[in-house]
mmCIF file of C-alpha atoms in Angstrom:
data_model
loop_
_atom_site.group_PDB
_atom_site.id
_atom_site.type_symbol
_atom_site.label_atom_id
_atom_site.label_comp_id
_atom_site.label_asym_id
_atom_site.label_seq_id
_atom_site.Cartn_x
_atom_site.Cartn_y
_atom_site.Cartn_z
ATOM 1 C CA MET C 137 90.532 59.112 -43.186
ATOM 2 C CA ARG C 138 91.513 61.261 -40.273
ATOM 3 C CA ASN C 139 89.866 59.902 -37.238
ATOM 4 C CA PRO C 140 90.733 61.085 -33.633
ATOM 5 C CA GLU C 141 90.940 58.479 -30.903
ATOM 6 C CA PRO C 142 88.093 58.674 -28.377
ATOM 7 C CA THR C 143 88.782 59.900 -24.869
ATOM 8 C CA PRO C 144 89.353 56.903 -22.351
ATOM 9 C CA ASP C 145 86.318 57.948 -20.251
ATOM 10 C CA ILE C 146 83.790 57.669 -23.052
ATOM 11 C CA ALA C 147 85.379 54.623 -24.467
ATOM 12 C CA THR C 148 85.232 52.899 -21.001
ATOM 13 C CA ARG C 149 81.668 53.627 -20.571
ATOM 14 C CA LEU C 150 80.641 52.390 -23.952
ATOM 15 C CA GLU C 151 82.784 49.300 -23.409
ATOM 16 C CA THR C 152 80.811 48.604 -20.139
ATOM 17 C CA ALA C 153 77.456 49.177 -21.945
ATOM 18 C CA CYS C 154 78.258 46.798 -24.794
ATOM 19 C CA LEU C 155 80.303 44.225 -22.696
ATOM 20 C CA PRO C 156 77.368 41.833 -22.076
ATOM 21 C CA ILE C 157 76.703 41.604 -25.719
ATOM 22 C CA MET C 158 80.452 40.954 -26.502
ATOM 23 C CA GLU C 159 80.593 38.241 -23.804
ATOM 24 C CA GLU C 160 77.590 36.481 -25.400
ATOM 25 C CA TRP C 161 79.415 36.599 -28.830
ATOM 26 C CA LEU C 162 82.529 35.149 -27.409
ATOM 27 C CA GLY C 163 80.568 32.470 -25.447
ATOM 28 C CA ASP C 164 78.600 31.397 -28.532
ATOM 29 C CA ILE C 165 81.664 31.268 -30.771
ATOM 30 C CA GLU C 166 83.501 29.166 -28.260
ATOM 31 C CA ALA C 167 80.506 26.879 -27.830
ATOM 32 C CA LEU C 168 80.279 26.463 -31.489
ATOM 33 C CA GLY C 169 83.971 25.686 -31.817
ATOM 34 C CA LEU C 170 84.554 28.460 -34.254
ATOM 35 C CA GLU C 171 87.776 30.414 -34.713
ATOM 36 C CA ASP C 172 86.365 33.725 -35.830
ATOM 37 C CA LEU C 173 83.196 35.636 -37.001
ATOM 38 C CA LYS C 174 83.522 34.200 -40.683
ATOM 39 C CA ALA C 175 81.973 30.898 -39.560
ATOM 40 C CA VAL C 176 79.220 32.353 -37.431
ATOM 41 C CA PRO C 177 75.698 31.416 -38.592
ATOM 42 C CA GLU C 178 73.968 34.248 -40.399
ATOM 43 C CA GLU C 179 71.110 34.381 -38.024
ATOM 44 C CA ASN C 180 73.523 34.691 -35.050
ATOM 45 C CA LEU C 181 75.419 37.402 -36.878
ATOM 46 C CA ARG C 182 72.211 39.397 -37.663
ATOM 47 C CA ILE C 183 70.938 39.174 -34.114
ATOM 48 C CA TRP C 184 74.345 40.203 -32.563
ATOM 49 C CA ALA C 185 74.717 43.007 -34.989
ATOM 50 C CA PHE C 186 71.233 44.453 -34.335
ATOM 51 C CA MET C 187 71.917 44.196 -30.530
ATOM 52 C CA LEU C 188 75.346 45.880 -30.641
ATOM 53 C CA VAL C 189 74.258 48.752 -32.954
ATOM 54 C CA ARG C 190 71.140 49.349 -30.888
ATOM 55 C CA ARG C 191 73.162 49.379 -27.727
ATOM 56 C CA VAL C 192 75.660 51.878 -29.352
ATOM 57 C CA VAL C 193 72.697 54.026 -30.621
ATOM 58 C CA GLU C 194 71.033 53.997 -27.141
ATOM 59 C CA PHE C 195 74.313 54.816 -25.337
ATOM 60 C CA VAL C 196 75.213 57.722 -27.724
ATOM 61 C CA ALA C 197 71.706 59.167 -27.693
ATOM 62 C CA ARG C 198 71.478 58.903 -23.875
ATOM 63 C CA GLU C 199 74.829 60.727 -23.462
ATOM 64 C CA MET C 200 74.277 63.386 -26.036
ATOM 65 C CA GLY C 201 70.769 63.844 -24.564
ATOM 66 C CA ALA C 202 72.318 64.528 -21.207
ATOM 67 C CA GLU C 203 74.552 67.088 -22.984
ATOM 68 C CA VAL C 204 77.708 65.594 -21.769
ATOM 69 C CA ARG C 205 80.799 67.801 -22.298
ATOM 70 C CA LEU C 206 84.020 66.057 -22.419
ATOM 71 C CA ASP C 207 87.286 66.815 -24.327
ATOM 72 C CA GLY C 208 86.494 66.178 -28.016
ATOM 73 C CA GLY C 209 82.721 65.763 -27.019
ATOM 74 C CA ARG C 210 80.802 65.399 -30.203
ATOM 75 C CA GLU C 211 83.635 63.989 -32.303
ATOM 76 C CA ASP C 212 84.412 61.268 -29.741
ATOM 77 C CA PHE C 213 80.808 60.025 -29.881
ATOM 78 C CA LYS C 214 80.819 60.129 -33.691
ATOM 79 C CA GLN C 215 84.034 58.173 -33.786
ATOM 80 C CA LEU C 216 82.818 55.616 -31.237
ATOM 81 C CA PHE C 217 79.753 55.029 -33.349
ATOM 82 C CA PHE C 218 81.889 54.690 -36.433
ATOM 83 C CA LYS C 219 84.208 52.086 -34.977
ATOM 84 C CA SER C 220 81.251 49.969 -33.582
ATOM 85 C CA ALA C 221 79.557 50.152 -36.960
ATOM 86 C CA CYS C 222 82.717 49.148 -38.816
ATOM 87 C CA LEU C 223 82.935 46.113 -36.666
ATOM 88 C CA VAL C 224 79.481 45.057 -37.726
ATOM 89 C CA VAL C 225 79.948 46.082 -41.374
ATOM 90 C CA ASP C 226 83.352 44.200 -41.655
ATOM 91 C CA ALA C 227 81.797 41.098 -39.995
ATOM 92 C CA ILE C 228 79.023 41.127 -42.590
ATOM 93 C CA ASP C 229 81.451 41.569 -45.429
ATOM 94 C CA SER C 230 83.555 38.769 -44.395
ATOM 95 C CA GLN C 231 80.839 36.167 -44.548
ATOM 96 C CA VAL C 232 81.643 35.716 -48.149
ATOM 97 C CA ALA C 233 85.117 35.658 -49.633
ATOM 98 C CA TYR C 234 84.380 37.974 -52.591
ATOM 99 C CA THR C 235 83.001 40.740 -50.354
ATOM 100 C CA ALA C 236 85.670 40.707 -47.691
ATOM 101 C CA GLY C 237 87.147 44.215 -47.330
ATOM 102 C CA ARG C 238 84.445 45.594 -49.649
ATOM 103 C CA SER C 239 83.376 48.542 -47.567
ATOM 104 C CA ILE C 240 86.905 49.663 -47.001
ATOM 105 C CA ARG C 241 87.554 49.676 -50.801
ATOM 106 C CA VAL C 242 84.322 51.543 -51.356
ATOM 107 C CA ALA C 243 85.320 54.312 -48.796
ATOM 108 C CA GLU C 244 88.714 54.695 -50.479
ATOM 109 C CA TYR C 245 87.130 55.067 -54.056
ATOM 110 C CA ALA C 246 84.550 57.381 -52.600
ATOM 111 C CA GLY C 247 87.232 59.630 -51.049
ATOM 112 C CA ARG C 248 89.125 59.779 -54.342
ATOM 113 C CA LEU C 249 86.021 60.830 -56.345
ATOM 114 C CA ALA C 250 85.161 63.470 -53.776
ATOM 115 C CA SER C 251 88.593 64.871 -53.597
ATOM 116 C CA MET C 252 88.641 65.004 -57.486
ATOM 117 C CA LYS C 253 85.287 66.725 -57.411
ATOM 118 C CA GLY C 254 86.705 69.436 -55.491
ATOM 119 C CA LEU C 255 84.700 69.030 -52.227
ATOM 120 C CA THR C 256 85.924 70.485 -48.978
ATOM 121 C CA ASP C 257 87.889 68.443 -46.492
ATOM 122 C CA GLU C 258 84.863 68.178 -44.241
ATOM 123 C CA GLU C 259 82.608 66.964 -47.010
ATOM 124 C CA ILE C 260 85.241 64.328 -48.054
ATOM 125 C CA HIS C 261 85.496 63.185 -44.522
ATOM 126 C CA ASP C 262 81.715 62.814 -44.197
ATOM 127 C CA ILE C 263 81.471 60.873 -47.457
ATOM 128 C CA GLU C 264 84.326 58.613 -46.503
ATOM 129 C CA TYR C 265 82.578 57.908 -43.111
ATOM 130 C CA ALA C 266 79.205 57.194 -44.911
ATOM 131 C CA ALA C 267 80.842 54.968 -47.478
ATOM 132 C CA ARG C 268 82.603 52.976 -44.915
ATOM 133 C CA ILE C 269 79.388 52.027 -43.167
ATOM 134 C CA HIS C 270 76.887 52.453 -46.111
ATOM 135 C CA ASN C 271 75.958 48.720 -45.902
ATOM 136 C CA LEU C 272 75.117 48.628 -42.103
ATOM 137 C CA GLY C 273 71.501 47.954 -43.110
ATOM 138 C CA LEU C 274 72.657 44.472 -44.363
ATOM 139 C CA VAL C 275 72.261 43.238 -40.924
ATOM 140 C CA ASN C 276 68.653 42.452 -42.115
ATOM 141 C CA SER C 277 67.627 39.671 -44.390
ATOM 142 C CA SER C 278 68.606 41.448 -47.569
ATOM 143 C CA GLN C 279 72.209 40.200 -47.176
ATOM 144 C CA ARG C 280 70.928 36.656 -48.236
ATOM 145 C CA ILE C 281 69.767 38.083 -51.498
ATOM 146 C CA PHE C 282 73.020 39.774 -52.269
ATOM 147 C CA ARG C 283 74.754 36.497 -51.828
ATOM 148 C CA MET C 284 72.807 34.441 -54.229
ATOM 149 C CA PRO C 285 74.935 32.740 -56.818
ATOM 150 C CA ARG C 286 73.344 34.334 -59.723
ATOM 151 C CA ARG C 287 72.329 37.703 -61.233
ATOM 152 C CA LEU C 288 69.369 39.121 -59.164
ATOM 153 C CA SER C 289 66.003 39.589 -60.717
ATOM 154 C CA PRO C 290 64.485 43.231 -60.641
ATOM 155 C CA ALA C 291 62.170 42.204 -57.875
ATOM 156 C CA GLU C 292 65.093 40.748 -55.786
ATOM 157 C CA LEU C 293 67.186 43.913 -56.475
ATOM 158 C CA SER C 294 64.404 46.132 -55.217
ATOM 159 C CA MET C 295 64.069 44.006 -51.986
ATOM 160 C CA ALA C 296 67.861 44.089 -51.381
ATOM 161 C CA ARG C 297 68.106 47.745 -51.752
ATOM 162 C CA ASN C 298 65.857 48.145 -48.770
ATOM 163 C CA HIS C 299 68.943 47.785 -46.715
ATOM 164 C CA SER C 300 69.878 51.475 -47.480
ATOM 165 C CA GLN C 301 66.640 52.402 -45.659
ATOM 166 C CA VAL C 302 67.297 50.035 -42.710
ATOM 167 C CA GLY C 303 70.808 51.500 -42.271
ATOM 168 C CA ALA C 304 69.375 55.035 -42.367
ATOM 169 C CA ASP C 305 66.804 54.075 -39.810
ATOM 170 C CA ILE C 306 69.475 52.703 -37.446
ATOM 171 C CA MET C 307 71.450 56.008 -37.668
ATOM 172 C CA ARG C 308 68.504 58.473 -37.692
ATOM 173 C CA PRO C 309 68.033 58.855 -33.954
ATOM 174 C CA ILE C 310 71.599 60.217 -33.514
ATOM 175 C CA GLU C 311 71.678 63.976 -34.105
ATOM 176 C CA PHE C 312 75.452 64.131 -35.096
ATOM 177 C CA LEU C 313 74.880 61.620 -38.025
ATOM 178 C CA ALA C 314 72.368 64.052 -39.645
ATOM 179 C CA GLU C 315 74.807 64.607 -42.610
ATOM 180 C CA ILE C 316 75.519 60.880 -42.914
ATOM 181 C CA VAL C 317 71.876 59.551 -42.977
ATOM 182 C CA PRO C 318 70.817 60.956 -46.348
ATOM 183 C CA MET C 319 74.026 59.428 -48.098
ATOM 184 C CA VAL C 320 73.255 56.058 -46.583
ATOM 185 C CA ARG C 321 69.642 56.098 -47.401
ATOM 186 C CA CYS C 322 70.180 57.229 -51.105
ATOM 187 C CA HIS C 323 73.298 55.380 -52.078
ATOM 188 C CA HIS C 324 71.202 53.078 -54.514
ATOM 189 C CA ALA C 325 69.540 56.154 -56.132
ATOM 190 C CA HIS C 326 70.026 56.339 -59.965
ATOM 191 C CA TRP C 327 70.493 59.599 -61.815
ATOM 192 C CA ASP C 328 67.422 58.874 -63.982
ATOM 193 C CA GLY C 329 65.254 58.111 -60.959
ATOM 194 C CA SER C 330 65.019 54.386 -61.550
ATOM 195 C CA GLY C 331 66.787 53.393 -58.256
ATOM 196 C CA PHE C 332 65.983 53.491 -54.600
ATOM 197 C CA PRO C 333 64.319 55.675 -53.119
ATOM 198 C CA PRO C 334 61.959 55.547 -56.191
ATOM 199 C CA GLY C 335 61.718 58.753 -58.139
ATOM 200 C CA LEU C 336 64.655 60.402 -56.656
ATOM 201 C CA GLU C 337 66.760 61.677 -59.458
ATOM 202 C CA GLY C 338 69.544 64.050 -60.637
ATOM 203 C CA GLU C 339 70.613 66.799 -58.430
ATOM 204 C CA GLN C 340 67.822 65.770 -55.928
ATOM 205 C CA ILE C 341 70.198 62.923 -54.808
ATOM 206 C CA PRO C 342 72.791 64.041 -52.282
ATOM 207 C CA ILE C 343 76.242 64.429 -53.816
ATOM 208 C CA GLY C 344 77.745 62.085 -51.427
ATOM 209 C CA ALA C 345 75.221 59.379 -52.160
ATOM 210 C CA ARG C 346 75.994 59.809 -55.894
ATOM 211 C CA ILE C 347 79.621 59.291 -55.192
ATOM 212 C CA ILE C 348 79.078 56.310 -53.010
ATOM 213 C CA HIS C 349 76.797 54.679 -55.526
ATOM 214 C CA LEU C 350 79.467 55.019 -58.339
ATOM 215 C CA ALA C 351 82.247 53.791 -55.956
ATOM 216 C CA ASP C 352 80.118 50.888 -54.830
ATOM 217 C CA ALA C 353 79.240 49.940 -58.320
ATOM 218 C CA TYR C 354 82.928 50.129 -59.445
ATOM 219 C CA GLU C 355 84.034 47.994 -56.545
ATOM 220 C CA ALA C 356 81.385 45.317 -57.292
ATOM 221 C CA MET C 357 82.309 45.202 -61.026
ATOM 222 C CA CYS C 358 86.008 44.716 -60.281
ATOM 223 C CA SER C 359 85.236 41.841 -57.749
ATOM 224 C CA GLU C 360 84.456 38.325 -58.727
ATOM 225 C CA ARG C 361 80.958 37.088 -58.253
ATOM 226 C CA PRO C 362 79.430 33.620 -58.402
ATOM 227 C CA HIS C 363 77.788 34.292 -61.740
ATOM 228 C CA ARG C 364 80.643 36.130 -63.374
ATOM 229 C CA PRO C 365 84.465 36.826 -63.220
ATOM 230 C CA ALA C 366 85.833 40.214 -62.064
ATOM 231 C CA MET C 367 85.957 42.852 -64.668
ATOM 232 C CA SER C 368 89.170 44.666 -65.463
ATOM 233 C CA ARG C 369 89.540 48.358 -64.643
ATOM 234 C CA ASP C 370 88.970 49.372 -68.220
ATOM 235 C CA GLU C 371 85.933 47.064 -68.527
ATOM 236 C CA ALA C 372 84.434 48.600 -65.349
ATOM 237 C CA LEU C 373 85.068 52.157 -66.414
ATOM 238 C CA ASN C 374 83.489 51.328 -69.992
ATOM 239 C CA GLU C 375 80.455 49.982 -68.190
ATOM 240 C CA ILE C 376 80.203 53.058 -66.050
ATOM 241 C CA GLN C 377 80.495 55.363 -69.124
ATOM 242 C CA LYS C 378 77.520 53.384 -70.738
ATOM 243 C CA GLN C 379 75.423 54.150 -67.627
ATOM 244 C CA SER C 380 76.203 57.954 -67.688
ATOM 245 C CA LYS C 381 72.941 59.953 -67.287
ATOM 246 C CA LYS C 382 71.164 56.627 -66.515
ATOM 247 C CA GLN C 383 72.458 55.101 -63.463
ATOM 248 C CA PHE C 384 75.299 57.542 -62.709
ATOM 249 C CA ASP C 385 75.904 61.214 -62.379
ATOM 250 C CA PRO C 386 77.571 62.291 -65.637
ATOM 251 C CA GLY C 387 79.767 64.797 -63.878
ATOM 252 C CA LEU C 388 81.163 61.914 -61.764
ATOM 253 C CA VAL C 389 81.463 59.597 -64.761
ATOM 254 C CA ALA C 390 83.728 62.188 -66.253
ATOM 255 C CA ILE C 391 86.167 61.889 -63.315
ATOM 256 C CA ALA C 392 85.851 58.179 -62.855
ATOM 257 C CA HIS C 393 89.337 57.703 -64.269
ATOM 258 C CA VAL C 394 90.583 58.530 -60.768
ATOM 259 C CA LEU C 395 89.540 55.056 -59.604
ATOM 260 C CA THR C 396 92.265 52.472 -59.686
#
């Protein structure tokens, strides 16, 4: 992904806005005798994540609302939010060994699919951006469900998929994320309309969301889970083929061989 560095002035002001939260994090980690975020209790992590993301959203919304014009302007703010959101997502992913680095891999797979699909550079960049932070909504309680050491029931899956709406709601107030929000909200939509949001199907689903959904599923299949071993690449691609026109966009299934 091609991400410009933010201007020092914006970065300094955002750092100042978020510093009290970061100091609280570091103080709690030291008090608990922990070496890093992997050992932070889940409830602490969720509270910190909500606070940090909310502070970033408030900062960006305030600055954009004031129509601040600095070198790089809009892209700087977009990149600052991205880096802050990645911090939260990576901390969530690292809570369990088998999901560590998950969002990074999903973004890589999504970029390959988008490129193979022939999308523009701007579209590819936005899809990679959305894929990298698509699980931001897991700061809510649904991450507990995803970590259950067994296959989830339909009711649990429905509850867990609510994180896509939570993530979209976090980002919705920021105008420059308008292209990202639908991809985050719909990344659990199924081609046949059986996913989340309910009833959204086929071409109604944003192409970026369809790409992220397939990339996310492929990454999950190729990763070990408490209730099953990791699938091989061929096994995962065969499973994806079986779900063509059901869970996945058949046009994307046809180019899924680009995933490695």
